[in-house]
Amino acid sequence: MVFTSSKRKKREKNVVSATKARWVIKKQSAQISEEHNYANAGTCNATSSLSLNLPDLNNIVADEEVDDVNADTDDSDDCESKHSSMPWDSGRRVVELGVLANALASCKNCTNPLQLSHATSIRTYGLAAILKVPCSNTNCRFVNNVPTGKQHGKTHIWDVNTKLANALIHAGVGVSQMNSNLAALNIPQVQHKLVSKRQTEVGQAVEVVANSSVLECLEEECNATEKETGSKDICVSVDAGWQKRGSGKAYDSMSGHATMIGTRTGKVVGYSVRTKSCRVCSHASKTGTNPQPHDCKQNWNGSAKAMEQDMVVEMVKEKKQAGILRVIRYIQKCWAYMVAQNKHNPAGVEVGLDAMWKHPGSASLNYRVSAAVAQKNIGHTYVSKVNARIGLSPGSYTQRLAVLRDLQHRKRKALNTTRAAKRRRLELKAKRLQKSSCQETREGKTYSPEVDVCGEEADLTFIPPPCPSPVRVPVNVSSEHVPVYFDLETTGSARTSHITQIAAAAGELHFSCYVFPRIAISSQSASVTGISVRNGIMYHHGKRVDSKSISTAVDMLLDFCQTFQKKIILVGHNVESFDSPILMYALDRCKKLESFTNIVDGFLDTLKFFRIERPVLDKLSEYWFRKCKRQDSIVNFCSGLQLKHLELAYSRDPVEGIYSLFSEQCGKSVRVSKSRKVTGKVVEYFASLRES
């Protein structure tokens, strides 16, 4: 039991009553029903009325200053404003709840508890901030500086800003992308100057962690090599990359990087970066002044091509100093390349041999390369090690996600090394290459050097894609279905033929429509159907007929089918192999396929019933088919290819053009055949025609 004096009780009572008298407002008039205060236009008046009842702080000068404990001299010039015009509760903030709760626990002058709703203003430092919260005790009126997060270092740097810079390096994004994300979240943006300072702080720690991981992985690689071969002469793979892609004529990247990876452990045992420019030095040279002290990363004055050999030589020298003296075969290859590039050029050989002097590059590139090396060697947990190196908390959520990411990486790595995964990758690669090759054959030459000034006649013919057959799904025909008998007349016997007439009948209702085709009608088809086109006018057996476009004809057919108010079954002779694919292709081109499937349930082919009743006529139909088979449809119907398409494919690629077209995927099967024997015969045929 706690005993308090009557004097203390009286004082607490006076404080409580004074607080209520000063701060309690009629809640009925100030209460806002909406979640956000900007949802109601009248809430601004309520907010202004609240601010009128705050203590007068105009005469309090000393209490407005940030004390030494909460000061951030390193970031003070990066705060958005000394006295922000925005209300303290506008937008969203990143807040450490524990720090905020401790700061609001008591007033620094009278130990009276503070209330967040009494805050008068806010001072922003990147993602962190200091709230101005006056004491509710009218006898105190002390304005407390309440921080929203922790600080570290002698200059009181905000932890959240340093971790933000670490996150940007880890994710590989810049300040502009970060501010776009913050703006979308309605969080105050962070100035580039502040992030640059914090990235310098974090980047140095990242480089230390990366270099220590390289030494550990180098020792691990040596031990693994010695265990397998009895020697510490390691075998590594070395490659370089540039931040700007070469065009084939110009290789002018301003920076490059190279890594050395051990073949036993698969970890990075060395890395190097080359940079040809520095923004601070360039600005000083442009203005004619001396550059201010900075962490300059410019360490290369040669060409972009020579960066790789120089970085390789530097890494080899470092490994020699570590006691690894044997030059691996890849280094010998790089050596031969360097000598060949600088033939009869002693100065170039000298530049390639001597590693450039180290000038303590763009800094962001060095930090990101170091972060990539650390993540490769250590895993995502390197982020926590960087935080610990700077003196920050590792972060419970940071460690949790890092462990999860590393676990996922190990699982993917274990799965990707299996035989089934490798086979799957090869299959997908072959499928992509085949698809790309087929598309290039069908499209012709669309991109090449000086394609616009080519003296040859432009090849603008497009080989059509395959026409997939309709999916065969059994349909339960019932009394609710209405059979509609239909037939099509086309420009030819190929699947790419255009419709010239659509006819349908059901009971006493009839429908017929002539369709004006976009391609010429073959003589064989014209002799059978009696339909011809002369001077843009369609004739049927010499009589002029009214024709419609394919889109209008399809709409008229759908309107005819809708008159039955029931589901339709289209019945026809040989519709499975000819009429239905052509009709579906036309519907697809007119974007009417979905409307058609809502009305029509399926097709019914009477040819199968005919063959059951008249099996003797099978030979006659086969004979007629062979007799009437046209030269331009020598490939099966579903391919959609004609003789001119095969000639075009052979002219574009005599070796693989025909095979690419024949093996193109069409549904679950290929367009024609995957057999090299079949395509070889076709290639031989066109080769003989060209020779003759």
XYZ file of C-alpha atoms in Angstrom:
692
model
C 0.000 0.000 0.000
C 1.366 3.393 -1.041
C 0.995 6.317 1.374
C 0.890 9.890 0.037
C 0.772 13.121 1.943
C -2.256 15.389 1.916
C -0.151 18.115 0.329
C 0.761 15.837 -2.582
C -2.891 14.738 -2.987
C -3.993 18.346 -3.061
C -1.357 19.207 -5.665
C -2.367 16.286 -7.895
C -6.011 17.296 -7.572
C -5.202 20.856 -8.628
C -3.193 19.591 -11.586
C -5.997 17.320 -12.748
C -8.665 19.988 -12.404
C -6.530 22.576 -14.188
C -5.859 20.120 -16.990
C -9.524 19.374 -17.450
C -10.445 23.018 -17.381
C -7.793 23.844 -19.930
C -7.994 20.965 -22.367
C -11.401 19.299 -22.169
C -13.650 20.560 -24.980
C -17.173 19.679 -25.799
C -16.700 16.365 -27.531
C -20.100 16.520 -29.215
C -19.089 19.495 -31.373
C -15.533 18.326 -32.038
C -16.203 14.664 -32.677
C -15.606 13.557 -36.269
C -17.502 10.552 -37.543
C -15.297 9.939 -40.571
C -12.048 8.016 -40.290
C -9.998 10.796 -41.934
C -10.345 14.437 -41.003
C -10.337 15.546 -44.658
C -13.528 13.587 -45.422
C -15.758 16.426 -44.220
C -15.361 20.031 -45.253
C -16.548 21.158 -41.828
C -13.786 19.387 -39.988
C -11.326 22.160 -40.736
C -13.317 24.466 -38.495
C -13.317 21.856 -35.754
C -9.562 21.485 -36.038
C -9.018 25.228 -35.956
C -11.219 25.475 -32.890
C -9.066 22.869 -31.214
C -5.889 24.797 -32.006
C -7.332 27.981 -30.466
C -7.442 26.312 -27.036
C -3.753 25.297 -27.027
C -1.380 27.040 -24.591
C 0.241 30.234 -25.831
C 3.846 29.306 -26.649
C 4.940 32.556 -28.289
C 6.944 33.662 -25.252
C 8.591 30.292 -24.688
C 11.888 30.585 -26.538
C 14.312 28.373 -24.681
C 11.954 25.416 -24.591
C 11.606 25.474 -28.399
C 15.256 24.561 -28.884
C 16.160 20.915 -29.329
C 18.218 19.735 -26.409
C 21.524 17.876 -26.796
C 20.015 14.473 -26.144
C 17.546 14.704 -28.996
C 19.685 16.808 -31.349
C 20.730 15.469 -34.732
C 23.499 17.784 -35.842
C 24.415 15.530 -38.744
C 20.945 15.585 -40.256
C 19.776 18.960 -39.008
C 20.431 20.620 -42.361
C 18.290 17.991 -44.062
C 15.095 18.635 -42.156
C 12.282 19.697 -44.425
C 11.576 22.934 -42.584
C 12.309 24.549 -39.262
C 8.625 25.141 -38.684
C 6.585 23.085 -41.119
C 3.439 24.682 -42.465
C 1.781 21.275 -42.598
C -0.153 20.126 -39.521
C 1.687 17.613 -37.381
C -1.023 14.967 -37.923
C -1.119 15.221 -41.724
C -0.022 12.209 -43.763
C 1.626 9.109 -42.316
C 4.823 8.639 -40.325
C 7.293 5.904 -39.495
C 7.231 5.652 -35.703
C 8.979 3.368 -33.209
C 6.205 2.737 -30.722
C 8.521 1.959 -27.807
C 10.471 5.192 -28.201
C 7.283 7.246 -28.554
C 5.688 5.629 -25.498
C 8.753 6.297 -23.341
C 8.935 9.926 -24.451
C 5.243 10.498 -23.670
C 5.510 8.829 -20.268
C 6.352 12.032 -18.418
C 7.166 15.698 -18.867
C 10.868 16.481 -18.470
C 10.082 19.372 -16.178
C 7.223 18.198 -13.932
C 7.000 14.432 -14.712
C 3.346 14.864 -15.663
C 2.215 12.381 -18.391
C 2.047 13.830 -21.908
C -0.681 13.323 -24.484
C 0.031 12.918 -28.196
C -3.146 14.821 -29.096
C -1.633 17.949 -27.458
C 1.177 18.150 -30.048
C 1.475 21.552 -31.708
C 4.040 21.041 -34.486
C 6.517 18.613 -35.976
C 10.059 18.884 -37.265
C 10.983 16.317 -39.931
C 14.381 14.612 -40.347
C 13.987 12.214 -43.287
C 11.718 9.431 -42.088
C 12.206 10.485 -38.476
C 10.720 13.501 -36.734
C 10.516 15.419 -33.442
C 7.085 16.321 -32.109
C 6.510 19.460 -30.037
C 4.236 18.354 -27.180
C 3.485 20.943 -24.450
C 2.833 19.787 -20.934
C -0.824 19.752 -19.940
C -0.008 21.216 -16.545
C -0.897 24.919 -16.706
C 1.685 25.634 -14.045
C 4.415 24.008 -16.203
C 3.728 24.653 -19.892
C 7.065 23.068 -20.813
C 7.278 22.155 -24.520
C 8.782 18.687 -24.773
C 10.677 17.361 -27.788
C 9.279 13.890 -28.443
C 11.319 11.830 -30.959
C 9.681 9.236 -33.198
C 12.697 6.913 -33.273
C 16.113 6.031 -31.913
C 19.428 7.674 -32.676
C 23.041 6.502 -32.735
C 26.537 7.924 -32.872
C 28.051 11.026 -31.386
C 26.188 13.214 -33.873
C 22.845 11.582 -33.006
C 22.014 10.131 -36.408
C 18.519 8.737 -36.798
C 18.464 4.933 -37.018
C 15.541 4.849 -39.448
C 17.384 7.004 -42.010
C 20.474 4.810 -41.867
C 18.382 1.665 -42.257
C 16.570 3.309 -45.165
C 19.910 3.790 -46.944
C 20.799 0.170 -46.195
C 17.471 -0.919 -47.685
C 18.066 1.099 -50.869
C 21.477 -0.505 -51.392
C 20.075 -3.960 -50.629
C 17.105 -3.563 -53.022
C 19.114 -1.768 -55.710
C 16.750 1.206 -56.116
C 17.389 4.927 -56.101
C 16.020 7.925 -54.255
C 13.504 8.809 -56.985
C 11.878 5.373 -56.882
C 11.860 5.432 -53.094
C 10.210 8.854 -52.955
C 7.592 7.678 -55.452
C 6.703 4.837 -53.093
C 6.653 7.160 -50.083
C 4.439 9.655 -51.911
C 1.996 6.875 -52.814
C 1.846 5.978 -49.109
C 1.363 9.669 -48.183
C 4.639 9.724 -46.237
C 6.878 12.837 -46.425
C 9.626 12.421 -48.990
C 13.300 12.220 -48.070
C 15.849 14.614 -49.524
C 18.602 13.246 -51.760
C 21.306 14.926 -49.689
C 20.290 13.092 -46.537
C 20.159 9.712 -48.314
C 23.571 10.345 -49.872
C 25.097 10.927 -46.436
C 23.543 7.822 -44.984
C 24.525 5.700 -48.001
C 28.126 6.728 -47.468
C 27.845 5.597 -43.860
C 26.196 2.303 -44.762
C 28.281 1.676 -47.886
C 31.525 1.631 -45.964
C 30.092 -0.961 -43.590
C 28.792 -3.013 -46.539
C 32.249 -3.017 -48.110
C 33.799 -4.217 -44.859
C 31.257 -7.040 -44.544
C 31.730 -7.990 -48.227
C 35.531 -8.029 -47.976
C 35.456 -10.156 -44.828
C 33.059 -12.598 -46.538
C 35.408 -12.794 -49.536
C 38.329 -13.739 -47.288
C 36.251 -16.379 -45.508
C 34.981 -17.825 -48.797
C 38.495 -17.812 -50.243
C 39.719 -19.864 -47.301
C 36.708 -22.155 -47.672
C 37.456 -22.593 -51.398
C 41.114 -23.394 -50.672
C 40.165 -25.975 -48.037
C 37.647 -27.611 -50.371
C 40.202 -27.723 -53.214
C 42.914 -29.121 -50.930
C 40.515 -31.770 -49.665
C 39.687 -32.944 -53.209
C 43.003 -32.461 -55.029
C 45.596 -32.103 -52.279
C 46.595 -28.633 -53.533
C 45.478 -25.117 -52.664
C 45.691 -23.962 -56.281
C 42.060 -23.057 -56.734
C 40.093 -23.074 -59.991
C 37.761 -20.138 -60.457
C 35.481 -18.583 -63.035
C 35.913 -14.888 -63.833
C 33.611 -12.593 -65.768
C 32.963 -8.873 -66.015
C 29.921 -6.726 -66.624
C 29.277 -3.142 -67.619
C 26.500 -0.759 -66.616
C 25.934 0.229 -70.264
C 25.407 -2.342 -72.986
C 27.740 -2.243 -75.986
C 26.107 -1.597 -79.355
C 28.574 -3.645 -81.400
C 30.277 -0.480 -82.605
C 30.705 1.512 -79.411
C 31.724 0.283 -75.965
C 31.696 3.414 -73.868
C 30.366 2.407 -70.472
C 31.531 4.678 -67.669
C 31.820 1.857 -65.141
C 32.268 -1.888 -64.910
C 32.664 -4.657 -62.374
C 34.147 -8.142 -62.285
C 33.771 -11.097 -59.917
C 35.809 -14.231 -59.316
C 33.756 -17.269 -58.218
C 35.194 -20.528 -56.914
C 34.155 -23.668 -58.753
C 34.030 -25.805 -55.599
C 31.872 -23.630 -53.339
C 30.212 -21.388 -55.930
C 30.945 -18.320 -53.784
C 32.675 -15.051 -54.625
C 36.387 -15.111 -53.753
C 37.230 -11.759 -55.327
C 35.633 -8.736 -56.938
C 36.645 -5.389 -58.365
C 35.004 -2.215 -59.693
C 36.192 0.376 -62.229
C 34.726 3.874 -62.564
C 35.752 6.531 -65.067
C 34.010 9.548 -63.538
C 33.143 11.238 -60.279
C 30.355 13.810 -60.042
C 32.092 15.941 -57.425
C 35.357 16.039 -59.352
C 33.545 16.703 -62.643
C 31.612 19.610 -61.106
C 34.785 21.089 -59.657
C 36.554 20.794 -63.025
C 33.603 22.438 -64.768
C 33.499 25.370 -62.344
C 37.298 25.685 -62.152
C 37.448 25.145 -58.388
C 39.098 22.617 -56.137
C 36.899 19.649 -55.264
C 35.746 19.504 -51.689
C 36.892 16.553 -49.569
C 34.827 13.504 -50.520
C 34.961 9.756 -50.952
C 36.028 9.718 -54.614
C 35.578 6.440 -56.472
C 37.176 7.315 -59.829
C 39.877 4.715 -60.445
C 40.047 4.239 -64.229
C 41.158 6.391 -67.145
C 41.329 3.807 -69.933
C 38.713 2.442 -72.321
C 35.712 0.392 -71.243
C 37.056 -2.663 -73.084
C 40.260 -2.649 -71.047
C 38.417 -2.676 -67.719
C 37.957 -6.443 -67.639
C 41.605 -7.382 -68.112
C 42.731 -4.805 -65.571
C 40.264 -6.037 -62.936
C 41.305 -9.644 -63.570
C 44.972 -8.759 -63.153
C 44.202 -6.931 -59.920
C 42.273 -9.881 -58.463
C 45.042 -12.294 -59.448
C 47.617 -10.099 -57.726
C 45.519 -10.108 -54.574
C 45.312 -13.908 -54.665
C 49.075 -14.150 -55.142
C 49.563 -12.056 -52.048
C 47.257 -14.488 -50.252
C 49.559 -17.383 -51.188
C 47.693 -18.670 -54.255
C 50.389 -18.512 -56.936
C 49.085 -20.672 -59.759
C 47.406 -18.865 -62.665
C 44.221 -20.637 -63.689
C 43.274 -21.414 -67.279
C 40.701 -18.652 -67.524
C 43.309 -16.097 -66.483
C 45.576 -17.462 -69.227
C 42.714 -16.894 -71.656
C 42.299 -13.314 -70.431
C 46.063 -12.831 -70.710
C 46.024 -14.040 -74.319
C 43.100 -11.745 -75.074
C 44.875 -8.766 -73.522
C 48.065 -9.429 -75.524
C 46.062 -9.866 -78.756
C 44.198 -6.599 -78.150
C 47.455 -4.692 -77.569
C 49.577 -6.239 -80.316
C 52.493 -3.936 -81.249
C 51.352 -1.629 -78.452
C 53.749 -1.860 -75.488
C 52.041 1.003 -73.696
C 48.698 -0.841 -73.836
C 50.301 -4.003 -72.455
C 51.851 -1.999 -69.651
C 48.494 -0.463 -68.791
C 46.889 -3.919 -68.793
C 49.558 -5.420 -66.560
C 49.788 -2.707 -63.954
C 46.717 -2.511 -61.784
C 45.608 1.087 -61.625
C 46.323 2.948 -58.441
C 43.542 2.872 -55.921
C 41.836 6.206 -55.452
C 39.439 5.948 -52.465
C 34.063 4.793 -57.429
C 30.413 6.307 -58.525
C 30.086 5.364 -54.833
C 26.634 3.904 -55.303
C 27.978 1.299 -57.767
C 30.729 0.186 -55.382
C 28.278 -0.171 -52.539
C 25.794 -2.159 -54.625
C 28.465 -4.494 -55.969
C 29.704 -5.055 -52.420
C 26.129 -5.731 -51.283
C 25.693 -8.276 -54.111
C 28.933 -10.015 -53.108
C 27.896 -10.133 -49.448
C 24.466 -11.518 -50.316
C 26.046 -14.161 -52.573
C 28.463 -15.299 -49.891
C 26.475 -14.809 -46.675
C 22.853 -14.580 -47.738
C 20.213 -12.008 -46.862
C 21.406 -12.030 -43.249
C 24.252 -9.736 -44.298
C 21.822 -6.814 -43.831
C 21.695 -7.490 -40.100
C 25.504 -7.733 -40.001
C 25.759 -4.329 -41.668
C 23.366 -2.889 -39.071
C 25.449 -4.392 -36.277
C 28.606 -2.995 -37.857
C 27.170 0.533 -37.779
C 25.860 0.090 -34.239
C 22.176 -0.380 -35.031
C 19.825 -3.075 -33.853
C 19.809 -6.095 -36.195
C 16.015 -5.865 -36.423
C 13.747 -8.762 -35.537
C 11.658 -8.462 -38.713
C 14.820 -7.981 -40.773
C 16.295 -11.199 -39.422
C 13.015 -13.086 -39.821
C 12.688 -12.173 -43.509
C 16.395 -12.837 -44.136
C 16.121 -16.346 -42.715
C 13.019 -16.980 -44.816
C 14.693 -15.710 -48.015
C 17.819 -17.806 -47.392
C 15.688 -20.877 -46.756
C 13.786 -20.287 -49.991
C 17.061 -19.805 -51.861
C 18.526 -23.067 -50.575
C 15.315 -24.889 -51.461
C 15.280 -23.468 -55.006
C 18.951 -24.290 -55.420
C 18.380 -27.889 -54.319
C 15.447 -28.260 -56.705
C 17.241 -26.623 -59.631
C 20.144 -29.081 -59.430
C 17.945 -32.141 -59.890
C 17.880 -34.039 -63.173
C 14.181 -33.297 -63.712
C 14.704 -29.547 -63.265
C 17.611 -29.489 -65.713
C 15.589 -31.446 -68.251
C 12.694 -29.036 -67.788
C 14.966 -26.024 -68.371
C 16.310 -27.547 -71.566
C 12.786 -28.280 -72.781
C 11.620 -24.729 -72.086
C 14.707 -23.301 -73.771
C 14.168 -25.458 -76.862
C 10.492 -24.452 -76.917
C 11.349 -20.748 -76.733
C 13.965 -21.035 -79.462
C 11.600 -22.987 -81.717
C 8.800 -20.461 -81.179
C 11.107 -17.537 -81.844
C 12.518 -19.184 -84.980
C 9.030 -19.905 -86.320
C 7.841 -16.346 -85.670
C 10.889 -14.886 -87.417
C 10.274 -17.173 -90.411
C 6.613 -16.132 -90.638
C 7.321 -12.408 -90.186
C 10.368 -12.141 -92.437
C 13.127 -9.580 -91.949
C 11.856 -6.935 -89.523
C 15.076 -5.758 -87.869
C 18.628 -5.621 -89.241
C 21.367 -3.043 -89.809
C 20.391 -0.493 -92.466
C 17.090 -2.272 -93.061
C 15.530 1.003 -94.242
C 18.127 1.653 -96.953
C 18.336 -1.908 -98.189
C 18.473 -1.998 -101.975
C 16.469 -5.200 -102.208
C 12.702 -5.185 -102.511
C 11.068 -5.234 -99.095
C 9.611 -8.577 -98.034
C 6.241 -7.613 -96.568
C 4.401 -10.925 -96.979
C 3.189 -12.415 -93.708
C 2.739 -16.169 -93.403
C -0.491 -16.788 -91.458
C -0.404 -18.570 -88.088
C -1.917 -22.038 -87.728
C -5.674 -22.358 -87.365
C -6.355 -24.544 -84.331
C -9.156 -27.041 -84.760
C -12.241 -26.645 -82.542
C -12.034 -28.585 -79.303
C -13.976 -31.832 -79.548
C -16.187 -32.092 -76.477
C -19.198 -34.421 -76.395
C -22.539 -32.583 -76.300
C -25.651 -34.208 -74.898
C -28.300 -33.346 -77.472
C -31.744 -33.095 -75.907
C -35.209 -31.938 -76.891
C -34.283 -28.445 -75.716
C -31.746 -28.098 -78.552
C -32.827 -26.824 -81.959
C -30.998 -28.404 -84.942
C -30.042 -25.817 -87.544
C -28.711 -27.158 -90.832
C -26.036 -24.984 -92.389
C -23.497 -24.942 -95.179
C -20.634 -22.689 -96.276
C -19.225 -21.796 -99.666
C -15.602 -20.668 -99.691
C -12.925 -19.316 -102.006
C -11.021 -22.601 -101.904
C -10.409 -25.835 -100.058
C -7.713 -24.567 -97.660
C -8.419 -23.679 -94.060
C -7.397 -20.107 -94.740
C -10.100 -19.754 -97.401
C -12.631 -16.962 -97.028
C -16.372 -17.503 -96.837
C -18.387 -16.506 -99.909
C -21.851 -17.663 -98.762
C -23.529 -18.720 -95.506
C -26.810 -20.623 -95.593
C -28.891 -22.087 -92.751
C -32.345 -23.633 -92.337
C -34.512 -24.903 -89.479
C -38.036 -25.985 -90.283
C -39.687 -23.297 -92.342
C -37.127 -20.646 -91.405
C -34.315 -20.041 -93.887
C -31.241 -17.834 -93.942
C -28.813 -17.060 -96.769
C -26.185 -14.364 -97.154
C -23.456 -13.776 -99.735
C -20.130 -12.628 -98.299
C -17.657 -10.541 -100.252
C -14.218 -12.187 -99.844
C -10.931 -10.373 -99.419
C -8.990 -12.882 -101.506
C -9.546 -14.202 -105.022
C -11.896 -17.114 -105.648
C -10.141 -20.111 -107.184
C -11.351 -21.404 -110.551
C -12.163 -24.839 -109.060
C -14.313 -23.281 -106.340
C -16.043 -20.950 -108.814
C -16.956 -23.889 -111.075
C -18.477 -25.780 -108.138
C -20.342 -22.956 -106.364
C -21.088 -20.705 -109.340
C -19.952 -17.670 -107.328
C -17.564 -15.213 -108.935
C -16.382 -11.631 -108.488
C -15.828 -9.221 -111.391
C -14.919 -5.549 -111.024
C -15.798 -5.551 -107.332
C -19.270 -7.023 -107.921
C -20.333 -10.518 -106.849
C -22.246 -12.797 -109.231
C -23.992 -16.132 -108.740
C -24.334 -18.089 -111.996
C -23.963 -14.836 -113.881
C -26.590 -12.930 -111.880
C -25.579 -10.029 -109.699
C -26.224 -10.607 -105.987
C -26.094 -8.368 -102.925
C -23.072 -9.178 -100.759
C -22.169 -8.258 -97.208
C -18.937 -8.022 -95.255
C -17.965 -11.014 -93.120
C -18.676 -9.085 -89.911
C -22.209 -8.158 -91.063
C -22.889 -11.693 -92.285
C -21.826 -13.171 -88.940
C -24.119 -10.747 -87.075
C -27.024 -11.750 -89.338
C -26.332 -15.451 -88.668
C -26.305 -14.850 -84.907
C -29.576 -12.896 -85.127
C -31.117 -15.803 -87.052
C -30.020 -18.285 -84.381
C -31.344 -16.080 -81.579
C -34.875 -16.181 -82.995
C -35.297 -19.741 -81.651
C -34.787 -18.653 -78.014
C -33.038 -21.981 -77.362
C -29.603 -23.526 -77.613
C -28.548 -24.357 -81.162
C -26.826 -27.410 -82.678
C -25.369 -26.673 -86.112
C -25.731 -29.697 -88.363
C -23.787 -30.119 -91.595
C -21.995 -32.548 -93.869
C -18.215 -32.843 -93.312
C -18.342 -29.870 -90.922
C -15.826 -31.420 -88.519
C -12.896 -31.185 -90.910
C -13.851 -28.184 -93.046
C -16.903 -25.973 -92.326
C -16.589 -25.634 -88.545
C -12.861 -24.636 -88.514
C -13.437 -22.014 -91.222
C -16.497 -20.627 -89.418
C -14.665 -20.527 -86.088
C -11.714 -18.775 -87.715
C -14.038 -16.139 -89.204
C -15.775 -15.645 -85.848
C -12.442 -15.212 -84.141
C -11.332 -12.572 -86.650
C -14.594 -10.673 -86.143
C -14.359 -10.911 -82.318
C -17.719 -12.733 -82.254
C -16.552 -16.073 -80.872
C -17.852 -15.470 -77.347
C -21.295 -14.400 -78.603
C -21.404 -17.458 -80.856
C -20.601 -19.894 -78.028
C -23.371 -18.365 -75.903
C -25.924 -19.351 -78.571
C -24.485 -22.492 -80.186
C -23.642 -25.555 -78.103
C -21.778 -27.461 -80.828
C -21.624 -29.051 -84.274
C -23.022 -32.324 -85.586
C -21.313 -33.936 -88.604
C -23.626 -36.086 -90.783
C -20.696 -37.539 -92.728
C -20.130 -40.174 -90.039
C -23.770 -41.291 -90.214
C -23.479 -41.353 -93.998
C -20.454 -43.644 -93.860
C -22.244 -45.995 -91.494
C -25.253 -46.246 -93.812
C -23.242 -46.212 -97.101
C -19.802 -47.742 -96.396
C -19.313 -48.571 -100.101
C -19.105 -44.855 -100.960
C -15.984 -44.307 -98.838
C -13.755 -45.251 -101.764
C -15.635 -42.906 -104.071
C -15.201 -39.966 -101.700
C -11.502 -40.760 -101.327
C -11.133 -40.893 -105.111
C -12.931 -37.570 -105.513
C -10.712 -35.977 -102.874
C -7.543 -37.115 -104.619
C -8.831 -35.958 -107.980
C -9.899 -32.517 -106.792
C -6.920 -31.867 -104.503
C -5.377 -28.575 -105.453
C -1.679 -27.829 -105.671
C -1.871 -24.938 -103.217
C -3.184 -27.196 -100.430
C -0.545 -29.913 -100.491
C -0.266 -29.606 -96.706
C -3.046 -30.857 -94.417
C -5.969 -28.516 -93.787
C -5.181 -27.573 -90.187
C -1.796 -26.097 -91.156
C -3.291 -23.181 -93.066
C -0.234 -23.223 -95.347
C -0.197 -22.835 -99.082
C 2.515 -23.448 -101.649
C 3.447 -19.781 -101.760
C 3.966 -19.799 -97.977
C 6.378 -22.714 -98.209
C 8.270 -21.005 -101.026
C 8.503 -17.851 -98.908
C 9.758 -19.761 -95.866
C 12.389 -21.535 -97.967
C 13.605 -18.243 -99.456
C 13.924 -16.676 -95.996
C 15.764 -19.601 -94.418
C 16.691 -22.500 -96.716
C 17.999 -24.597 -93.806
C 15.468 -24.259 -90.988
C 12.590 -22.258 -92.503
C 10.428 -25.241 -93.539
C 11.129 -27.128 -90.319
C 10.230 -24.086 -88.181
C 6.833 -23.790 -89.895
C 6.056 -27.514 -89.836
C 7.011 -27.951 -86.159
C 5.142 -24.866 -84.860
C 2.986 -25.742 -81.884
C -0.725 -25.804 -82.674
C -2.739 -26.751 -79.610
C -1.570 -30.118 -78.308
C 0.051 -31.121 -81.586
C 2.389 -29.535 -84.121
C 1.329 -27.664 -87.224
C 2.423 -30.378 -89.681
C 5.227 -32.671 -88.511
C 8.437 -32.732 -86.497
C 9.994 -35.313 -88.760
C 13.249 -34.165 -90.300
C 12.681 -36.696 -93.044
C 9.431 -34.989 -94.105
C 10.874 -31.476 -94.032
C 13.990 -32.722 -95.810
C 11.895 -33.962 -98.713
C 10.192 -30.552 -99.006
C 13.548 -28.766 -98.878
C 14.923 -31.055 -101.572
C 11.886 -30.277 -103.743
C 12.392 -26.508 -103.522
C 16.152 -26.890 -103.988
C 15.567 -28.843 -107.202
C 13.186 -26.141 -108.447
C 15.781 -23.460 -107.773
C 18.501 -25.426 -109.576
C 16.290 -25.989 -112.601
